[in-house]
Tab-separated table of C-alpha atoms and ligand atoms in Angstrom:
chain	number	residue	atom	x	y	z
A	1	MET	CA	29.026	45.321	-49.748
A	2	ILE	CA	27.365	46.812	-46.656
A	3	ARG	CA	23.931	45.320	-47.221
A	4	GLU	CA	24.873	41.961	-48.665
A	5	HIS	CA	28.223	40.998	-47.172
A	6	LEU	CA	28.137	42.795	-43.815
A	7	MET	CA	24.561	43.293	-42.557
A	8	GLY	CA	23.420	40.226	-44.516
A	9	ARG	CA	25.934	38.112	-42.561
A	10	GLY	CA	25.088	39.522	-39.134
A	11	ILE	CA	27.176	42.670	-38.609
A	12	ARG	CA	24.947	44.875	-36.406
A	13	ASN	CA	27.196	47.443	-34.703
A	14	GLN	CA	26.181	50.833	-36.136
A	15	ALA	CA	29.585	52.470	-35.589
A	16	VAL	CA	31.250	49.627	-37.514
A	17	ILE	CA	28.722	49.837	-40.359
A	18	LYS	CA	29.143	53.631	-40.561
A	19	ALA	CA	32.953	53.331	-40.677
A	20	MET	CA	32.778	50.646	-43.394
A	21	ARG	CA	30.527	52.986	-45.401
A	22	GLU	CA	32.896	55.926	-45.020
A	23	VAL	CA	36.328	54.423	-45.772
A	24	PRO	CA	36.994	53.994	-49.527
A	25	ARG	CA	38.486	50.478	-49.817
A	26	GLU	CA	39.535	51.127	-53.433
A	27	ALA	CA	42.079	53.692	-52.148
A	28	PHE	CA	43.906	50.873	-50.283
A	29	VAL	CA	44.475	48.505	-53.235
A	30	ASP	CA	46.368	48.733	-56.509
A	31	GLU	CA	44.524	50.669	-59.228
A	32	SER	CA	44.238	47.491	-61.310
A	33	LEU	CA	42.175	45.867	-58.492
A	34	ALA	CA	39.926	48.861	-57.763
A	35	GLU	CA	36.948	47.253	-59.510
A	36	GLN	CA	37.094	44.342	-57.050
A	37	ALA	CA	37.416	46.565	-53.966
A	38	TYR	CA	33.834	45.982	-52.750
A	39	GLU	CA	33.746	42.243	-53.378
A	40	ASP	CA	33.965	40.143	-50.233
A	41	HIS	CA	37.409	38.605	-50.559
A	42	PRO	CA	41.006	39.442	-49.640
A	43	LEU	CA	43.135	41.162	-52.307
A	44	PRO	CA	46.913	41.082	-52.806
A	45	ILE	CA	49.005	44.058	-51.654
A	46	ALA	CA	52.803	44.606	-51.829
A	47	GLY	CA	55.272	42.324	-50.034
A	48	GLY	CA	53.257	39.138	-50.753
A	49	GLN	CA	50.650	40.247	-48.165
A	50	THR	CA	46.865	40.777	-48.356
A	51	ILE	CA	44.189	43.283	-47.441
A	52	SER	CA	41.597	41.237	-45.516
A	53	GLN	CA	38.084	40.618	-46.822
A	54	PRO	CA	35.597	43.332	-45.757
A	55	TYR	CA	33.403	40.935	-43.734
A	56	ILE	CA	36.350	39.789	-41.606
A	57	VAL	CA	37.483	43.393	-41.014
A	58	ALA	CA	33.954	44.278	-39.868
A	59	TYR	CA	33.623	41.089	-37.775
A	60	MET	CA	36.939	41.612	-35.955
A	61	THR	CA	36.188	45.309	-35.399
A	62	GLU	CA	32.769	44.447	-33.952
A	63	ALA	CA	34.348	41.759	-31.737
A	64	LEU	CA	36.621	44.409	-30.174
A	65	GLU	CA	33.534	46.034	-28.532
A	66	LEU	CA	34.948	49.524	-29.075
A	67	HIS	CA	34.036	52.820	-27.404
A	68	SER	CA	34.701	56.206	-28.976
A	69	SER	CA	37.273	57.113	-26.293
A	70	ASP	CA	39.307	53.902	-26.776
A	71	ARG	CA	43.012	53.744	-27.619
A	72	VAL	CA	43.648	50.840	-29.957
A	73	LEU	CA	46.735	48.927	-31.082
A	74	GLU	CA	46.643	47.072	-34.409
A	75	ILE	CA	49.370	44.596	-35.349
A	76	GLY	CA	49.753	44.137	-39.126
A	77	THR	CA	49.112	47.502	-40.815
A	78	GLY	CA	49.297	46.084	-44.349
A	79	SER	CA	47.506	48.574	-46.604
A	80	GLY	CA	46.222	50.637	-43.648
A	81	TYR	CA	42.567	49.828	-44.425
A	82	ALA	CA	41.624	48.213	-41.088
A	83	ALA	CA	43.488	51.008	-39.251
A	84	ALA	CA	41.374	53.551	-41.153
A	85	ILE	CA	38.175	51.724	-40.123
A	86	LEU	CA	39.324	51.665	-36.477
A	87	GLY	CA	40.286	55.324	-36.700
A	88	ARG	CA	36.708	56.271	-37.654
A	89	ILE	CA	35.409	54.645	-34.447
A	90	VAL	CA	37.941	55.333	-31.669
A	91	SER	CA	40.096	58.217	-30.481
A	92	THR	CA	43.586	56.926	-31.333
A	93	VAL	CA	45.029	54.018	-33.306
A	94	HIS	CA	48.627	52.828	-33.153
A	95	THR	CA	49.369	50.315	-35.894
A	96	VAL	CA	52.573	48.281	-36.312
A	97	GLU	CA	53.913	46.744	-39.550
A	98	ARG	CA	57.090	44.677	-39.848
A	99	LEU	CA	57.680	45.369	-43.565
A	100	ALA	CA	59.231	48.829	-44.006
A	101	GLY	CA	57.799	49.346	-47.517
A	102	LEU	CA	54.233	48.600	-46.390
A	103	ALA	CA	54.547	50.789	-43.278
A	104	GLN	CA	55.818	53.692	-45.390
A	105	SER	CA	53.120	53.433	-48.070
A	106	ALA	CA	50.316	52.973	-45.502
A	107	ARG	CA	51.564	56.048	-43.618
A	108	GLN	CA	51.529	58.125	-46.824
A	109	ARG	CA	48.105	56.808	-47.890
A	110	LEU	CA	46.486	57.514	-44.507
A	111	GLU	CA	47.981	60.999	-44.460
A	112	LEU	CA	46.760	61.737	-47.983
A	113	LEU	CA	43.248	60.563	-47.084
A	114	GLY	CA	43.260	62.863	-44.050
A	115	TYR	CA	43.191	60.291	-41.198
A	116	THR	CA	44.899	62.224	-38.417
A	117	ASN	CA	44.383	59.922	-35.404
A	118	ILE	CA	46.401	56.958	-36.738
A	119	VAL	CA	50.129	56.478	-36.062
A	120	VAL	CA	51.980	53.903	-38.190
A	121	HIS	CA	55.032	52.288	-36.568
A	122	GLU	CA	57.543	49.975	-38.233
A	123	GLY	CA	58.699	47.001	-36.164
A	124	ASP	CA	57.936	43.587	-34.707
A	125	GLY	CA	54.327	43.822	-33.497
A	126	THR	CA	54.531	40.513	-31.619
A	127	LEU	CA	56.219	42.656	-28.959
A	128	GLY	CA	53.334	45.135	-29.051
A	129	TRP	CA	54.222	48.810	-28.784
A	130	PRO	CA	55.056	49.371	-25.084
A	131	GLU	CA	55.604	53.119	-25.418
A	132	HIS	CA	51.858	53.862	-25.615
A	133	ALA	CA	50.491	50.935	-23.533
A	134	PRO	CA	48.068	50.060	-22.035
A	135	TYR	CA	45.485	49.758	-24.821
A	136	ASP	CA	41.708	49.367	-24.491
A	137	ALA	CA	41.744	47.032	-27.484
A	138	ILE	CA	44.391	45.191	-29.502
A	139	VAL	CA	43.708	43.532	-32.851
A	140	VAL	CA	46.149	41.300	-34.692
A	141	THR	CA	45.556	40.852	-38.416
A	142	ALA	CA	48.022	37.979	-38.964
A	143	GLY	CA	47.934	34.402	-37.635
A	144	ALA	CA	49.935	33.618	-34.459
A	145	PRO	CA	51.040	30.144	-33.269
A	146	GLU	CA	49.920	31.125	-29.733
A	147	LEU	CA	48.884	34.205	-27.755
A	148	PRO	CA	51.858	36.622	-27.739
A	149	LYS	CA	52.588	37.361	-24.043
A	150	PRO	CA	53.714	40.984	-24.626
A	151	LEU	CA	50.272	41.785	-26.092
A	152	LEU	CA	48.467	40.333	-23.053
A	153	GLY	CA	50.617	42.522	-20.817
A	154	GLN	CA	49.811	45.682	-22.809
A	155	LEU	CA	46.015	45.284	-22.495
A	156	ALA	CA	44.285	47.617	-20.031
A	157	ILE	CA	42.141	45.904	-17.373
A	158	GLY	CA	38.795	45.434	-19.139
A	159	GLY	CA	40.611	45.522	-22.511
A	160	ARG	CA	39.976	43.117	-25.394
A	161	LEU	CA	42.490	41.331	-27.663
A	162	VAL	CA	41.209	39.815	-30.940
A	163	ILE	CA	43.726	37.561	-32.694
A	164	PRO	CA	43.846	34.574	-35.084
A	165	VAL	CA	45.646	31.685	-33.347
A	166	GLY	CA	46.507	28.291	-34.816
A	167	ALA	CA	49.162	25.624	-35.146
A	168	SER	CA	49.070	25.905	-38.951
A	169	HIS	CA	50.558	28.782	-40.974
A	170	ASP	CA	47.333	29.548	-42.819
A	171	LEU	CA	44.400	28.251	-40.775
A	172	GLN	CA	43.476	29.658	-37.387
A	173	VAL	CA	40.714	30.180	-34.834
A	174	LEU	CA	39.781	33.774	-34.119
A	175	VAL	CA	40.206	34.241	-30.371
A	176	ARG	CA	39.007	37.074	-28.130
A	177	VAL	CA	40.810	37.533	-24.830
A	178	ARG	CA	39.417	39.872	-22.205
A	179	ARG	CA	41.683	41.085	-19.395
A	180	ILE	CA	39.556	40.952	-16.288
A	181	GLY	CA	42.239	41.480	-13.632
A	182	GLU	CA	45.957	42.071	-13.119
A	183	SER	CA	46.726	38.451	-14.025
A	184	GLU	CA	43.265	37.174	-14.984
A	185	TYR	CA	42.129	36.726	-18.599
A	186	LYS	CA	39.006	35.198	-20.168
A	187	ARG	CA	39.304	33.537	-23.583
A	188	ASP	CA	36.513	32.959	-26.163
A	189	GLU	CA	36.839	31.213	-29.526
A	190	LEU	CA	34.816	33.045	-32.203
A	191	CYS	CA	35.209	31.342	-35.623
A	192	GLY	CA	37.649	29.780	-38.073
A	193	VAL	CA	39.765	32.181	-40.176
A	194	ARG	CA	42.661	32.155	-42.647
A	195	PHE	CA	45.397	34.781	-42.272
A	196	VAL	CA	49.008	35.225	-43.431
A	197	PRO	CA	51.488	34.340	-40.645
A	198	LEU	CA	52.481	36.691	-37.825
A	199	ILE	CA	56.273	36.618	-38.062
A	200	GLY	CA	58.419	37.727	-35.126
A	201	THR	CA	59.833	37.081	-31.667
A	202	ALA	CA	56.497	36.034	-30.114
A	203	GLY	CA	55.056	34.747	-33.426
A	204	TRP	CA	56.259	32.284	-36.091
B	1	SAM	N1	45.233	44.993	-41.638
B	1	SAM	C1	45.760	44.937	-42.986
B	1	SAM	C2	44.928	45.760	-43.943
B	1	SAM	O1	43.894	46.292	-43.558
B	1	SAM	O2	45.367	45.892	-45.102
B	1	SAM	C3	45.906	43.534	-43.511
B	1	SAM	C4	47.004	42.822	-42.813
B	1	SAM	S1	47.762	41.470	-43.657
B	1	SAM	C5	46.507	40.240	-43.623
B	1	SAM	C6	48.890	40.994	-42.353
B	1	SAM	C7	50.019	41.979	-42.146
B	1	SAM	O3	50.716	41.618	-40.963
B	1	SAM	C8	51.056	41.988	-43.266
B	1	SAM	O4	51.206	43.269	-43.770
B	1	SAM	C9	52.327	41.490	-42.579
B	1	SAM	O5	53.510	42.057	-43.096
B	1	SAM	C10	52.064	41.940	-41.152
B	1	SAM	N2	52.870	41.261	-40.121
B	1	SAM	C11	53.232	39.965	-40.030
B	1	SAM	N3	53.970	39.766	-38.927
B	1	SAM	C12	54.043	40.973	-38.278
B	1	SAM	C13	54.668	41.428	-37.087
B	1	SAM	N4	55.364	40.624	-36.283
B	1	SAM	N5	54.547	42.729	-36.761
B	1	SAM	C14	53.849	43.591	-37.545
B	1	SAM	N6	53.253	43.224	-38.695
B	1	SAM	C15	53.357	41.929	-39.062
């Protein structure tokens, strides 16, 4: 997976590669899918949701331009896999999931695997998680119709938001927004992606 799907497709950040080597993806999927855990495609998880394909997890993590002291917010915990990857790179991860069952099982899984710098919250992540803002980086792992304003407001100055945005429920452009001043943001479009919808007040 590392050599072929990640480095072979241009992932270069050593901290990202190291984290992808260390986190056992098979521990985040159903036992019956464990054999497919290192293939480069999404896999189904509970609640009709998916664990993203490894390349996209690595690509989005690299795009966040993380530092080891960063505090990161992830929206869309799902299985907890991407949170575990982030947790290997930065100091603290807050991750928000709207489905109670997924939040609960991700929390248990991360605890069992010994990841102590990740806090799983249950709620509507389109509103961010104001209690611990501002964040150095925010990553959204579900597709939004537009940039959720609460997330822009919870970025630290210099912070990066990486989020799939698109008018269709299952086809988006991956966007990186950098906060460069109190009310100044710079937006880059990175590539086309396909994510499940971000459902909530500032989402679908
Ligand atoms: N990052 C996850 C992983 O590593 O397994 C994969 C995330 S899955 C593609 C998208 C997740 O976003 C789903 O679990 C879905 O329930 C969640 N989601 C959708 N809308 C949300 C919202 N408003 N707040 C929080 N989570 C949301």
